Amino acid sequence: MKDIRLMKGNEAFAEGIIRAGCDGYFGYPITPQSEVLEYLSTTNPKERTGMVVLQAESEIASIHMVYGGAAAGKRVVTSSSSPGISLMQEGISFMAGTELPCLLLNVVRGGPGLGTIQPSQSDYFQAVKGGGHGDYKMIVLAPASVQEMYDFAKLGFDLAFKHRIQVMILSDGAIGQMMEKVELDDQMPRLTDAEIVKRYPWATTGKTPDRKRNIITSLDLNPVKQEIINQNLQKKFKHIEETEVRFEKIQCDDAEYLFVAYGSSARICQKAVLLGRAQGIKVGLLRPITLFPFPTEELARLAEQVHGMQVIEMSAGQMVEDVRLAVNGRVPVAHYGRLGGIIPAPDEVLHVLEQNFITSKTEKKYEPAAY
Amino acid sequence: MSQLLTREEICVPENEVYHRTCLLTDAALTYCPGCGHGTAHRLIMEVIEEMGLQADTIGVAPVGCSVLAYDFMDIDMQQAAHGRAPAVATGIKRLYPDKFVFTYQGDGDLAAIGTGETLHACNRGENITIFFVNNGIYGMTGGQMAPTTLPGMKTATSPFGRDTESMGYPLKITELIAMLPGTYYVTRQSVHTPQNVRKAKKAIEKAIQYQKLNRGLNFVEIVSNCNSGWKMTPLESNKWMEENMFPYYPLGDIKVPKQN
Ligand SMILES: Cc1ncc(C[n+]2csc(CCOP(=O)(O)OP(=O)(O)O)c2C)c(N)n1
Ligand code: SF4
Ligand SMILES: [Mg+2]
């Protein structure tokens, strides 16, 4: 029988990492993602799988604990929300430089600064363009449901170890906090130490006589070598762009207008597509699932088909830049964003699309709900 | 007159007083001549060799002059961000509780930027060993003031001497962490004379041995010179260290395990 449960997004992620054979979680509480550490603290993963859970003294410590575990070949995770993720950038950059696999969850809240605890998508640039110092990218997955919060735990680990890269799940307060049903898989076994030695020959597991010592470092003071290291990193990112793009298309086949949105905004746009179709507007939705690598080619293809693209983000306009780069002027691309933790409504975003591309600006007036 | 002994007759195990540990690589040390870092490296590697721990050891290098410790130590090592070594070591040790995990850190690394990670690793009683080389200065970046710089001591950023009124006091972090219930063995040593080297080696042996007991964090401070940063000859720096550093940072055990 299928194991189906009603869960919060954050809890689904926590259950997801346990079942995906996670070895260790290190984290620090912050709203709206504290349920991850709370769930891990109450559901006894130590007894279930031997997984280690530790509350660190800060997000800085969390990410460097992750670094230590990852460098020793373990499947390690941390999660936080925007201010905490900012603190982690040092460690993430070091993991980029050492090509260490790990899974990171950002349940985004509005900023800048302490901002708000309400959902937002204003950390897109930070997640997708690097975030910390140096030329690097992470794979960024954008869940739009509680089920995906669960599924992306395993997918994230797989991608992280396949490419020796950091995978960030870029969620938001709405997806993290909302409850939906989730279908759970069977427990995957954790790798044994012997399996780790075999699978990850680069890992610092203790130098045995049969091999040279393993060193995990991002330092090389020789500029010629450092350039080669960087060129190899770029090659890897390019390969990921060629092979790992994921997206979902909803009612795109005959679409004349297109919403482009990820995460919570995509859920709202999905509803807006239904509303629009009921009114006879041929509207579809392109939902990027990977934000890096970005579905650039698919958007370029759709630019040949639709009359306009309406980007919806809970930010002042971040992903829209990547959409415009993909479309390269072939069709108009409009941005609409709500800020500060406000989630736009389906009729609101449909109205914006209509205003921008279909009806004349004066015809219809939309009265947004009072917040 | 008796016959001279041949090389073969002299080089027999009974006559051996010293051999270079095989856990130091052939790479030439990049430390300034006279610097204590090299001796500290050697002692740690000797002990790991003697205890047969090479295959079980994971070391963590800091940011500081010893950032390249992994070039010299023939063991698996990770290079940590500045000050974060205790967190990195926590991550390793929690996931490999049977391995021997240590950090090697300078005073800027451990007692300034990494104070939080140091205190909390100690306070959680992580079963790791920390080797702390305190030379009262930022050696690597060219001799700036460290948290451990003595009052009145001249550095690149305290050119008229450390003024405690505006720059605060030298941080006795070792005394601080010795107060925490999470630490098991805390000691302060030096490696500037043969006698001190022997004592330091004993302390390092204990700090490694004790990790097997899982009773908490073991901490060895090595008060050391930075002849370049202090702008002295190696000999002058050792004398200066004895006269000025040791009164403020007295050598000896600070916390020893209770007999049970
Ligand atoms: C985040 C960060 N800040 C500053 C530096 C520059 N930096 C490198 S080493 C160092 C001080 C090292 O001093 P210490 O830990 O005492 O080691 P020593 O060189 O004296 O052995 C500093 C400030 C850095 N690498 N990273
Ligand atoms: S600068 Fe100081 S600490 Fe660094 S190697 Fe030279 S003497 Fe040693
Ligand atoms: Mg120093």
XYZ file of C-alpha atoms and ligand atoms in Angstrom:
666
model
C 0.000 0.000 0.000
C 1.143 3.515 -0.736
C 2.347 5.605 2.196
C 0.445 8.882 1.783
C 0.515 11.568 4.449
C -0.642 15.105 5.034
C 2.463 17.167 5.707
C 3.903 20.652 5.752
C 6.437 21.424 3.047
C 9.261 21.737 5.571
C 8.351 18.417 7.179
C 8.143 16.723 3.799
C 11.671 17.894 3.049
C 12.898 16.579 6.400
C 11.253 13.212 5.797
C 12.621 13.268 2.264
C 16.238 13.578 3.354
C 15.878 10.797 5.925
C 14.388 8.439 3.340
C 16.997 9.401 0.747
C 19.710 8.035 3.029
C 21.017 11.300 4.448
C 23.970 10.937 6.839
C 23.858 14.253 8.630
C 21.866 17.424 9.062
C 23.322 20.576 10.635
C 21.117 23.623 11.075
C 20.085 26.672 13.030
C 16.487 27.735 13.687
C 14.886 30.485 11.621
C 11.314 31.140 10.538
C 9.774 29.987 8.220
C 11.820 26.764 8.089
C 12.342 25.782 11.746
C 10.055 22.780 11.218
C 12.890 21.025 9.396
C 15.112 20.811 12.482
C 12.104 20.305 14.758
C 10.830 17.419 12.669
C 14.277 15.840 12.574
C 14.576 16.259 16.335
C 11.261 14.554 17.057
C 11.157 11.747 14.503
C 14.350 10.114 15.720
C 16.364 9.615 12.536
C 19.294 8.370 14.654
C 17.300 5.302 15.516
C 15.659 4.949 12.124
C 18.778 5.156 9.958
C 21.709 6.287 12.097
C 21.471 9.778 10.641
C 23.131 12.534 12.697
C 21.163 15.682 13.536
C 22.880 18.625 15.203
C 21.714 22.116 16.071
C 24.697 24.346 15.356
C 25.504 27.661 17.002
C 24.974 29.613 13.784
C 24.406 29.215 10.080
C 28.120 29.821 9.585
C 28.906 26.824 11.758
C 26.148 24.764 10.070
C 27.546 25.204 6.582
C 31.090 24.443 7.690
C 29.914 21.303 9.459
C 28.321 20.404 6.137
C 31.676 21.117 4.477
C 33.463 18.731 6.837
C 30.958 15.947 6.324
C 30.759 16.410 2.557
C 34.544 16.415 2.236
C 34.489 13.020 3.909
C 31.986 11.702 1.345
C 28.838 11.853 3.445
C 25.354 12.947 2.335
C 24.889 16.135 4.299
C 22.268 18.830 4.442
C 21.526 22.180 5.946
C 18.480 24.376 5.659
C 17.698 27.948 6.510
C 15.855 31.024 5.358
C 17.192 34.143 3.684
C 19.215 35.874 6.462
C 20.764 32.531 7.412
C 21.561 31.677 3.803
C 23.365 35.013 3.499
C 25.582 33.932 6.404
C 26.319 30.645 4.673
C 27.734 32.184 1.516
C 31.329 31.822 2.725
C 30.943 28.099 3.220
C 29.025 27.614 -0.019
C 31.802 29.359 -1.942
C 34.370 27.078 -0.279
C 32.290 24.062 -1.265
C 32.093 25.368 -4.828
C 35.864 25.746 -4.857
C 36.376 22.216 -3.544
C 33.529 20.724 -5.624
C 31.801 19.187 -2.650
C 28.315 17.709 -2.988
C 25.675 18.874 -0.543
C 22.020 19.722 -0.307
C 20.861 23.158 0.855
C 17.319 24.345 1.427
C 16.386 28.027 1.400
C 12.799 28.649 2.504
C 12.870 32.223 1.292
C 11.375 35.084 3.259
C 11.230 38.733 2.276
C 14.258 40.979 2.671
C 16.462 42.916 2.642
C 17.716 42.757 6.199
C 15.519 41.048 8.705
C 12.681 41.878 6.309
C 9.691 39.755 7.057
C 8.895 36.157 7.836
C 6.386 36.074 4.988
C 7.144 34.240 1.746
C 9.157 35.869 -0.995
C 11.222 35.018 -4.058
C 13.735 37.790 -3.637
C 16.771 35.485 -3.218
C 16.713 34.316 -6.849
C 19.849 36.221 -7.838
C 21.731 35.022 -4.774
C 20.851 31.397 -5.472
C 21.176 31.328 -9.236
C 24.099 33.649 -9.933
C 26.489 32.271 -7.328
C 25.830 34.148 -4.109
C 29.241 33.985 -2.508
C 32.583 35.122 -3.883
C 34.125 33.652 -7.013
C 32.863 32.349 -10.354
C 30.549 29.498 -9.504
C 27.027 28.176 -9.846
C 24.902 25.780 -7.858
C 22.147 23.606 -9.232
C 18.956 25.305 -8.059
C 15.675 23.386 -7.828
C 12.382 25.225 -7.348
C 9.624 23.122 -5.772
C 6.025 24.197 -6.335
C 4.322 21.691 -4.053
C 4.820 19.819 -0.810
C 5.334 16.655 -2.855
C 8.245 18.323 -4.621
C 9.715 19.455 -1.291
C 9.871 15.742 -0.562
C 10.932 14.514 -4.011
C 13.690 17.074 -4.480
C 15.522 15.807 -1.411
C 16.426 12.604 -3.229
C 16.793 14.287 -6.611
C 19.028 16.889 -4.982
C 21.352 14.284 -3.484
C 21.530 12.428 -6.796
C 22.459 15.564 -8.723
C 24.885 16.725 -6.034
C 26.887 13.494 -6.143
C 26.550 13.008 -9.886
C 28.212 16.366 -10.568
C 30.055 16.980 -7.267
C 28.132 20.204 -6.813
C 26.016 22.028 -4.265
C 22.300 21.722 -4.888
C 20.028 24.361 -3.467
C 16.318 23.878 -3.149
C 14.925 27.381 -3.517
C 11.566 27.228 -1.817
C 9.628 29.936 -0.034
C 7.601 30.468 3.093
C 4.368 29.477 1.383
C 5.601 26.126 0.054
C 7.443 25.460 3.317
C 4.449 26.132 5.527
C 1.506 24.828 3.528
C 0.087 21.337 4.032
C -0.630 18.921 1.208
C -0.667 15.223 0.747
C 2.636 13.572 0.029
C 3.383 10.140 -1.313
C 6.432 8.709 0.428
C 8.933 6.167 -0.910
C 10.533 3.318 0.949
C 13.540 4.063 3.100
C 16.801 4.030 1.153
C 19.738 2.585 3.077
C 22.585 4.921 4.026
C 25.914 4.115 2.426
C 28.349 2.251 4.628
C 31.794 3.747 5.247
C 33.278 1.047 3.012
C 30.873 1.965 0.205
C 31.842 5.620 0.565
C 35.542 4.758 0.256
C 34.781 2.820 -2.921
C 32.392 5.266 -4.532
C 34.105 8.514 -3.640
C 37.851 7.962 -3.942
C 38.422 11.704 -3.465
C 36.884 11.763 0.029
C 38.994 12.323 3.153
C 38.201 9.066 4.894
C 41.688 8.384 6.272
C 44.787 7.672 4.184
C 45.289 3.969 3.635
C 48.518 2.462 2.257
C 46.880 1.729 -1.118
C 46.414 5.346 -2.105
C 47.902 8.832 -1.858
C 46.559 11.186 0.752
C 43.350 13.004 -0.119
C 43.296 16.758 0.227
C 40.217 18.927 0.056
C 41.251 22.494 -0.598
C 40.140 25.433 -2.709
C 43.548 27.086 -2.510
C 46.066 27.241 -5.325
C 48.412 30.199 -5.381
C 49.705 29.414 -8.865
C 47.588 31.554 -11.214
C 48.106 29.212 -14.143
C 46.775 26.276 -12.140
C 44.037 28.387 -10.594
C 42.849 29.406 -14.036
C 42.704 25.758 -15.103
C 40.735 24.898 -11.947
C 38.278 27.649 -12.812
C 38.045 26.630 -16.448
C 37.238 23.091 -15.381
C 34.540 24.386 -13.060
C 33.035 26.344 -15.938
C 33.109 23.230 -18.118
C 31.153 21.404 -15.460
C 28.534 24.159 -15.267
C 28.245 24.107 -19.052
C 27.741 20.353 -19.026
C 25.038 20.766 -16.393
C 23.346 23.398 -18.564
C 23.334 20.920 -21.421
C 22.033 17.947 -19.487
C 20.031 18.874 -16.405
C 17.420 21.448 -17.464
C 14.026 20.654 -16.012
C 10.740 22.483 -16.500
C 7.015 21.917 -16.628
C 4.731 23.170 -19.376
C 1.058 23.713 -18.687
C -1.317 24.359 -21.598
C 1.514 25.556 -23.787
C 0.705 23.688 -27.003
C -1.668 26.286 -28.422
C -0.722 29.144 -26.101
C -0.643 32.688 -27.456
C 0.410 34.166 -24.152
C 2.690 32.696 -21.587
C 3.143 33.002 -17.880
C 6.671 32.269 -16.713
C 6.864 31.591 -12.986
C 8.466 29.191 -10.494
C 7.583 27.935 -7.023
C 4.602 29.561 -5.303
C 4.130 32.011 -8.151
C 3.794 29.094 -10.561
C 0.994 27.675 -8.420
C -0.830 30.976 -8.662
C -0.234 31.192 -12.399
C -1.495 27.644 -12.835
C -4.819 28.796 -11.411
C -4.661 31.960 -13.542
C -4.245 29.781 -16.642
C -7.501 28.005 -15.770
C -9.266 31.327 -15.219
C -7.914 32.684 -18.495
C -8.827 29.595 -20.486
C -12.381 29.810 -19.076
C -12.518 33.318 -20.548
C -11.216 32.059 -23.883
C -7.689 33.460 -23.523
C -5.122 31.054 -24.924
C -2.661 31.282 -22.073
C -0.098 28.768 -20.856
C 2.550 28.460 -18.163
C 6.209 27.614 -18.368
C 7.440 26.637 -14.922
C 11.218 26.324 -14.582
C 12.004 23.498 -12.167
C 15.735 24.058 -12.396
C 16.560 27.755 -12.071
C 20.160 26.905 -12.762
C 20.372 25.444 -15.324
C 17.671 27.715 -16.719
C 15.268 26.547 -19.469
C 16.738 29.069 -21.876
C 16.273 26.991 -25.022
C 12.665 26.161 -24.284
C 11.864 29.821 -23.701
C 13.611 30.758 -26.928
C 11.463 28.174 -28.710
C 8.268 29.463 -27.102
C 9.230 33.005 -28.097
C 8.619 31.909 -31.672
C 5.095 30.846 -30.733
C 3.555 33.298 -28.246
C 2.791 37.012 -28.513
C 4.039 37.909 -25.085
C 5.438 36.527 -21.858
C 4.306 37.601 -18.429
C 6.801 36.834 -15.681
C 5.298 36.626 -12.206
C 7.661 36.707 -9.229
C 7.395 37.635 -5.596
C 10.332 39.950 -6.136
C 11.082 43.248 -7.835
C 12.145 41.390 -10.963
C 14.989 38.898 -10.846
C 14.160 35.819 -12.949
C 12.719 38.165 -15.571
C 16.299 39.053 -16.533
C 17.007 35.444 -17.476
C 13.733 35.219 -19.390
C 14.653 38.354 -21.350
C 18.090 36.944 -22.108
C 16.466 33.763 -23.416
C 13.852 35.569 -25.465
C 16.379 38.098 -26.730
C 13.821 40.675 -27.811
C 11.720 38.369 -29.975
C 8.537 39.022 -27.979
C 7.716 41.494 -25.248
C 8.453 40.209 -21.741
C 6.653 41.907 -18.875
C 7.375 41.572 -15.196
C 4.903 41.721 -12.354
C 5.996 41.271 -8.787
C 4.640 41.628 -5.298
C 7.057 42.444 -2.518
C 7.423 42.293 1.219
C 5.721 38.950 1.666
C 2.565 39.602 -0.339
C 1.419 36.724 -2.529
C -0.382 37.819 -5.678
C -3.818 36.373 -6.445
C -4.641 34.369 -9.610
C -7.142 36.933 -10.940
C -4.621 39.660 -10.196
C -1.893 38.124 -12.338
C -4.329 37.241 -15.116
C -5.500 40.834 -15.126
C -1.895 42.015 -15.428
C -1.315 39.720 -18.403
C -4.465 40.967 -20.081
C -3.524 44.581 -19.444
C -0.023 44.112 -20.789
C -0.806 42.100 -23.867
C -4.507 41.914 -24.718
C -6.888 44.672 -23.660
C -6.154 48.363 -23.902
C -4.822 49.773 -20.682
C -7.944 51.749 -19.796
C -10.689 49.201 -20.378
C -10.641 47.033 -17.275
C -9.773 48.028 -13.761
C -8.501 45.533 -11.240
C -9.103 46.194 -7.580
C -6.564 44.247 -5.558
C -7.726 42.809 -2.286
C -6.761 44.918 0.694
C -3.948 43.464 2.780
C 93.879 3.121 18.644
C 90.672 1.301 17.997
C 89.353 1.026 14.452
C 86.853 3.581 13.174
C 83.277 2.268 12.911
C 81.764 2.017 9.458
C 78.477 3.697 8.485
C 76.734 0.315 8.476
C 77.980 -0.450 11.976
C 76.708 2.874 13.277
C 73.304 2.794 11.563
C 71.744 0.036 13.619
C 68.422 0.266 15.464
C 70.072 0.253 18.910
C 71.943 3.436 18.057
C 69.012 5.333 16.640
C 68.192 8.469 18.598
C 66.023 10.156 15.977
C 64.435 9.436 12.657
C 62.331 11.709 10.518
C 58.746 10.562 10.731
C 57.453 9.076 7.490
C 54.249 11.076 7.987
C 55.993 14.276 6.979
C 56.113 14.590 3.198
C 59.250 15.478 1.275
C 57.911 18.949 0.486
C 60.193 21.677 1.806
C 58.526 23.552 4.666
C 57.453 27.029 3.597
C 57.817 28.465 7.096
C 60.406 31.093 7.908
C 63.599 29.589 9.336
C 63.268 29.548 13.111
C 59.458 29.451 13.143
C 57.774 27.056 15.581
C 55.128 25.812 13.123
C 57.495 23.251 11.592
C 58.349 21.677 14.938
C 54.691 21.546 15.904
C 53.886 19.776 12.618
C 56.653 17.267 13.194
C 55.572 16.403 16.718
C 51.961 15.814 15.725
C 52.980 13.620 12.799
C 55.460 11.674 14.937
C 52.772 10.873 17.461
C 50.264 9.853 14.788
C 52.900 7.600 13.250
C 53.887 6.069 16.587
C 50.258 5.394 17.461
C 49.641 3.862 14.038
C 46.784 6.259 13.327
C 47.521 7.385 9.773
C 44.599 5.508 8.211
C 42.228 6.712 10.916
C 43.176 10.366 10.914
C 41.421 13.283 9.258
C 43.064 16.643 9.835
C 41.748 20.144 9.296
C 44.074 22.959 8.232
C 43.309 26.595 9.003
C 43.828 29.863 7.198
C 47.100 31.317 8.436
C 50.746 30.499 7.848
C 49.869 26.828 8.318
C 47.220 26.902 5.574
C 49.419 24.533 3.584
C 49.812 22.060 6.466
C 48.325 19.474 4.099
C 51.379 19.824 1.870
C 53.580 18.615 4.716
C 51.427 16.114 6.584
C 50.987 12.792 4.833
C 47.420 12.219 5.984
C 43.945 12.984 4.628
C 43.247 16.652 5.225
C 40.661 19.324 4.629
C 41.395 23.012 4.334
C 38.837 25.046 6.272
C 37.731 28.642 5.832
C 39.337 31.160 8.212
C 38.309 30.277 11.757
C 35.833 27.546 10.844
C 38.032 24.523 11.466
C 36.254 23.483 14.692
C 32.918 23.440 12.846
C 34.444 21.482 9.968
C 35.963 19.014 12.428
C 32.595 18.711 14.176
C 30.994 17.729 10.882
C 33.641 15.075 10.265
C 33.740 13.647 13.771
C 29.959 13.416 14.153
C 29.834 11.357 10.980
C 32.991 9.358 11.677
C 33.007 8.939 15.463
C 35.757 6.297 15.272
C 38.235 8.409 13.327
C 40.865 10.615 14.906
C 39.941 14.183 13.954
C 42.055 17.229 14.709
C 42.353 20.879 13.782
C 45.547 22.890 13.602
C 44.938 26.622 14.027
C 46.661 29.932 14.647
C 45.569 32.558 17.142
C 43.868 34.823 14.622
C 42.044 31.835 13.198
C 41.016 30.315 16.515
C 40.634 33.285 18.851
C 39.392 36.095 16.584
C 37.373 35.160 13.513
C 36.701 31.634 14.783
C 35.981 32.404 18.444
C 32.370 31.306 18.112
C 33.195 28.022 16.424
C 35.967 27.358 18.974
C 33.857 28.063 22.059
C 30.877 26.081 20.871
C 32.856 23.066 19.710
C 34.481 23.074 23.158
C 31.180 23.623 24.884
C 29.473 20.784 23.044
C 32.347 18.591 24.100
C 33.140 17.520 20.553
C 35.484 14.572 20.662
C 38.143 16.249 18.618
C 41.652 17.526 19.309
C 42.645 21.126 18.686
C 46.265 22.166 18.220
C 46.471 25.898 18.731
C 49.659 27.703 17.719
C 49.670 31.043 19.503
C 52.303 33.434 18.217
C 50.520 36.613 19.261
C 50.321 37.942 15.737
C 48.851 37.434 12.278
C 51.896 35.867 10.683
C 50.487 35.104 7.283
C 49.076 38.493 6.418
C 52.250 40.309 7.400
C 52.268 40.822 11.127
C 49.060 42.577 12.137
C 47.675 42.649 15.675
C 46.053 39.427 16.860
C 43.592 38.908 19.712
C 46.552 37.435 21.609
C 48.988 40.305 20.949
C 50.501 41.437 24.253
C 49.852 44.907 25.692
C 52.401 47.322 24.294
C 53.480 44.881 21.589
C 54.195 46.505 18.238
C 52.576 45.084 15.122
C 51.693 46.446 11.681
C 48.311 47.587 12.978
C 49.483 48.600 16.451
C 52.697 50.361 15.403
C 52.944 52.236 18.703
C 52.251 49.134 20.740
C 48.931 47.538 21.624
C 46.992 50.123 23.560
C 44.661 48.138 25.795
C 42.377 51.109 26.272
C 41.406 51.286 22.632
C 42.412 47.820 21.420
C 41.385 45.663 24.314
C 43.335 42.996 26.137
C 45.004 39.821 24.916
C 42.457 37.035 24.981
C 43.340 34.064 27.143
C 41.110 31.779 25.178
C 42.753 28.643 26.515
C 41.864 29.548 30.110
C 38.383 30.411 28.863
C 37.693 27.083 27.200
C 39.262 25.187 30.116
C 36.327 26.426 32.206
C 33.818 24.703 29.944
C 32.608 21.253 31.008
C 32.945 20.104 27.388
C 36.751 20.199 27.447
C 38.612 17.182 28.815
C 42.283 18.005 28.616
C 43.665 21.525 28.194
C 47.341 22.313 28.221
C 49.796 25.021 27.161
C 53.206 24.092 25.813
C 56.068 25.463 23.761
C 58.512 23.951 21.287
C 61.471 26.326 21.493
C 63.926 24.149 23.475
C 64.605 20.397 23.380
C 63.164 20.060 26.863
C 59.976 21.865 25.879
C 59.742 19.802 22.723
C 59.785 16.628 24.807
C 57.079 17.970 27.118
C 54.978 19.172 24.200
C 55.206 15.765 22.590
C 53.915 14.126 25.767
C 51.003 16.560 25.813
C 50.235 15.871 22.157
C 50.280 12.143 22.879
C 47.735 12.594 25.650
C 45.524 14.870 23.579
C 45.399 12.222 20.870
C 45.070 9.272 23.225
C 42.224 10.907 25.143
C 40.144 11.348 21.994
C 39.527 7.608 22.099
C 37.802 7.989 25.465
C 35.006 10.149 24.023
C 35.049 12.400 27.051
C 35.221 15.732 25.305
C 37.516 18.099 23.530
C 41.284 17.975 23.973
C 43.173 21.198 23.491
C 46.897 21.815 23.156
C 48.062 25.394 22.934
C 51.608 25.866 21.712
C 52.960 29.311 22.508
C 55.255 29.957 19.602
C 57.389 32.592 17.983
C 56.856 34.482 14.788
C 60.327 35.787 14.265
C 59.386 37.438 10.974
C 56.292 39.150 12.322
C 58.033 40.137 15.520
C 60.947 41.427 13.440
C 63.577 39.535 15.408
C 66.136 36.845 14.780
C 64.937 33.367 15.757
C 67.120 33.445 18.871
C 65.918 36.892 19.899
C 62.343 35.851 19.342
C 62.701 32.814 21.601
C 64.221 34.949 24.326
C 61.498 37.558 23.898
C 58.890 34.814 24.063
C 60.285 33.505 27.350
C 60.461 36.970 28.863
C 57.165 38.369 27.619
C 54.791 35.678 26.350
C 55.250 33.079 29.087
C 54.419 35.435 31.982
C 51.097 36.212 30.280
C 50.568 32.709 28.881
C 52.154 30.442 31.525
C 53.136 26.982 30.322
C 51.723 23.802 31.813
C 48.521 21.837 32.104
C 45.420 23.958 32.669
C 42.876 21.190 32.931
C 43.757 17.570 33.490
C 41.310 14.680 33.523
C 40.108 13.696 36.966
C 41.575 10.430 38.112
C 38.886 7.755 38.187
C 37.498 35.609 5.883
C 38.922 35.955 5.847
N 39.336 37.096 6.437
C 40.650 37.423 6.422
C 41.564 36.613 5.813
C 43.017 37.024 5.770
N 43.861 36.268 6.678
C 44.554 35.194 6.277
S 45.472 34.529 7.483
C 44.961 35.674 8.599
C 45.485 35.696 9.999
C 46.151 34.461 10.408
O 46.722 34.618 11.647
P 46.875 33.388 12.635
O 45.624 32.630 12.686
O 47.371 33.927 13.930
O 47.939 32.443 11.927
P 49.526 32.623 11.762
O 49.726 33.048 10.349
O 49.989 33.654 12.746
O 50.072 31.281 12.043
C 44.078 36.563 8.009
C 43.482 37.719 8.713
C 41.075 35.432 5.191
N 41.872 34.576 4.546
N 39.771 35.125 5.242
S 55.427 34.659 9.301
Fe 55.719 34.050 11.431
S 54.273 32.349 11.777
Fe 54.487 32.632 9.582
S 56.093 31.201 8.962
Fe 57.092 33.178 9.327
S 57.720 33.097 11.439
Fe 56.236 31.464 11.172
Mg 49.240 33.888 14.738
